[in-house]
Structures are given as C-alpha cells and as structure tokens.
C-alpha cells in the first residue's frame, strides 16, 4: 500500500510504503524548499493541556534540579545531580558512578532508547509531541511570542507590516525575553557540571571559569536559534530520529489522523441544513491554523506531523459548536482506516503485539540487568596488571618472582585497609615494593576514601612447586572482618617446564 504525503506546498507528494518510509526522491521534485513562515493559532483542548503539563514539569525539573542539595558526607559534593568532570564522577542522589562504571550510563541510555521505541510503536511520535526539548522550548518561545505580538492574525499582520515604532518595540521585547530564557537554559545546563550556587555566584561576579562561559554561551545561542527561528525545521530536516522512527511503527500504531471516511465530502455548512450526503468536515481550516508544523492533516499521514494533537483540539472545538460528535481528527490506526473503508468494525487499541512485545522484552532485559548489577554493586574495585617486561625474574635462591600493578578502588567515604592474598600457588609470598614490607603470605593495603591507589606488588614462588609455565592465580582482597571483598584472576609466569 502507498500513502501519499506532502512535504511542503512547494513540493510534490512523496510516496510512503507500508511502514511509512519515503520510497524515493522523484524526478522533478525540488531538493530545496524555501521556508514558509508558520504562525500557529492559539487553541484550547485536551492535547494542549497535556502539552502545558509536560512543558511545566519538564522545564521545572530541568531548571530546578541542579539546586537540589543532597548530603553525602564531609568530602563529597552536596548537589543531588552532578556530572563532576574534575573528579570524573556522576552523582545522582545516593548513586555515585565512577568512570569504570560507565556501563551503567550506557545501560540507562539503552533502556531509555528501548522505552522510546516501545512508546513510538504504540502511539507514534509521542516523544516529539510532548517530551522532546526542541518541542518544549519552541512551545515556550511561542507562548512568549503570542503574549507580546498577539495571536495568529495579529502576528501575520505585524510580520507583513512596515517597521513602525510599535513593531520595533514588540520585536525588541520578544527577542529580549527569548534571550533571557536562552541564557537561563544555558546557565542551567552548566549548573549540572559544577556546584550550582558557586557557579551562579561566579557568573554574577564575572569570575566563573572560561569553560563555563563557553558552555553557557553555546547553549544560549543554540536555544535562541533552535526555538526562536529554526523551530519545525529542526524536526523536519535536522532530527535523525524523525527519519528512522517510522521503522518502529506498523499498521496498528495509533497516530493522530483525520477520519476521511467521516469527514468527506467536505465543504461549508449552513446552520440548520442537513448533514445527509456530505461529510462532517466544514473546511474551516482551523486544524491547519493551529498546526505548529504548518501542515494539513486532512492530506493524510505526513512526515512533518509530530502527533501533537493540536489539530484534534481545534477540530473538536469546531465539532462541539456544530453539535457533532468529537473525534473527526484523533488517534487512529492505519488498520482501522482500512477496516472502516471495507465496512468492518474498528479494532480496539492493542497494547501487546509482536513488535511492542519485542521492545518491551528488550526494555525488561536492560532494566533487569541494571537493577541486578546495581544491587550486587561493590564499594571496592580491583584490577591487576602483570608486568610484561621482565615476564619473570629468577632469584639467586632459584625462586621465581613476578611483578604486578594492583589498583584498588575505594568507593566508600572512609579509609579502608584490605588484606591482599593470592590463590592458586602452593606457597606464595608477597611484597609491596618501596615499603620494606619484606615477603609475607599476605599484605595489608590501605586506601584513602573515594580514591584509586596503585600498588607495585612482587609475588615469589619456589620454582620446584611450579608445575607449568603459566599458572592461573587469583588475587583477592579481604575486608576488615576477613570476608572476601573482591577477586581478580591473572597468571603467574615461570620458566619453561
Ligand atoms: S498535523 Fe496535527 S498532530 Fe500533526 S503536527 Fe500538525 S497539529 Fe500536530
Ligand atoms: S478543523 Fe475539522 S472541520 Fe475544520 S477543516 Fe479541520 S478537519 Fe475540517
């Protein structure tokens, strides 16, 4: 099946295949489309309310989170969420991620991707409509624009009008407010990487680090340009996700669509006249006027549509004024469109299908891995690197000595002393170089709180007790109670046997 979509009024329709992928560029179709200015009209309704809620909650979290304090003890930062670049840590409330544990961040990103794929396969571009930063900030900028310059018709008039004092005043106020929001956005981003109150004071008194100024400057410029000017162009031309997310959808995915079987044949309607032999669409174009992407949903599913539902709100308001049932535009699946065209009953929304089940299964696997590895997470880390040169040394008494670098990671907030011993050799003796410890069956190694420390360790073994050239051994640390804290395998190398 082929669905016709429009890319802009200047462009010819691009055919989509059954999974909503653009089939190909067609001869004669322009490669460049000049931007058509969009002046979305204000609308009230369910989807608009949901969008306001998402905007309020998401922006609230973004701006306020760096100011939340979290007591972690004397030597740790008290910011609840902090990417501490200087000490290479990520703090999230009680969780502290070390660079060695980057796998957790990878897991969180993989889980978020799976969650996104799952939602997209269910209800299309819900992320684009409600959660994407581009949408959220564009909505905020449009709100400011509407407060200063008025609703759609006033903005169109102002835009087309000459540069009077009134126009200049409105434009200056609008851009000044946009810049304030942009600077706040850039500042808030930098607060996630440095202690927020300290950085805020540094920025106010002009003694913040250069990196902070660059970050704030870049994010300010980016927010101003993306939300103030680029807007829907980002979703249509820049965002890679908008291009490949159709691969997650199928005929059962619910997306905002126009019920052509109910709406057509469209046309103006005079109050009091019959609705027989015509559709419910009165061709008022309110659905087009409110669309932030500037498209007409009645032309079918289109690549630009972000599924925000504002056209549904506008149409529902029209339907209510005409005493007609709502839902001429609303969430619907392609398979229901086909069923209705065949005169069959609609199928209710199905949550679990092969596709959604697969995404849910992948999400569950990633989530269980994250939860279980977090529950089993230790506050000590150990890595052992065997010396490559020399591989071993034969001592004057005939014993064999291998050298190792042992790294111990103490993730706790207190100094810890661990007992290091080695398993797999019959009578191993250990020495910490440079500390005159002499060779002992085990060593006591002390590590400062929240630190990684390197120890140079020699291991000695009687040559006669070695039965192979390469013996598998295990280094293990015992805590102060004598319980095993962690272990790491390596080899003890001796002469040819
Ligand atoms: S067509 Fe409707 S759902 Fe799609 S972007 Fe426009 S207003 Fe939003
Ligand atoms: S708002 Fe509804 S009635 Fe008006 S043009 Fe759009 S689909 Fe037709």
Coordinates of N, CA, C and O and ligand atoms in Angstrom, one line a residue, residues 256 291-293 295 297 305-311, ligand 1:
X256 N -2.1 10.5 15.3 CA -3.2 11.5 15.1 C -3.5 11.5 13.6 O -2.6 11.6 12.8
X291 N -1.7 24.2 13.6 CA -0.6 23.2 13.5 C 0.8 23.9 13.6 O 1.1 24.7 12.7
X292 N 1.6 23.5 14.5 CA 3.0 24.1 14.6 C 3.9 23.7 13.5 O 4.9 24.3 13.3
X293 N 3.5 22.6 12.7 CA 4.3 22.2 11.6 C 3.8 22.8 10.3 O 4.4 22.6 9.2
X295 N 1.1 22.0 8.5 CA 0.6 21.1 7.6 C -0.9 20.9 7.7 O -1.5 21.3 8.7
X297 N -3.6 18.1 8.1 CA -3.7 16.7 8.5 C -4.7 15.9 7.6 O -4.6 14.7 7.4
X305 N 4.4 15.6 10.5 CA 3.5 15.6 11.7 C 4.2 15.0 12.9 O 4.7 13.9 12.9
X306 N 4.1 15.8 14.0 CA 4.7 15.3 15.3 C 3.7 14.7 16.2 O 4.0 14.5 17.4
X307 N 2.5 14.5 15.7 CA 1.5 13.9 16.6 C 1.1 14.7 17.8 O 0.8 14.1 18.9
X308 N 1.2 16.0 17.7 CA 0.9 16.8 19.0 C -0.6 16.8 19.3 O -0.9 17.2 20.4
X309 N -1.4 16.6 18.3 CA -2.9 16.5 18.6 C -3.6 17.9 18.7 O -4.8 18.0 19.0
X310 N -2.8 19.0 18.4 CA -3.5 20.3 18.5 C -4.5 20.5 17.4 O -5.5 21.1 17.6
X311 N -4.3 19.8 16.3 CA -5.4 19.9 15.2 C -6.6 19.2 15.7 O -7.8 19.6 15.4
Ligands
LIG1 S1 -1.0 17.8 11.9 FE1 -1.9 17.9 13.9 S2 -0.8 16.4 15.1 FE2 0.4 16.7 13.3 S3 1.8 18.3 13.9 FE3 0.1 19.4 13.0 S4 -1.3 19.8 14.7 FE4 0.2 18.3 15.4

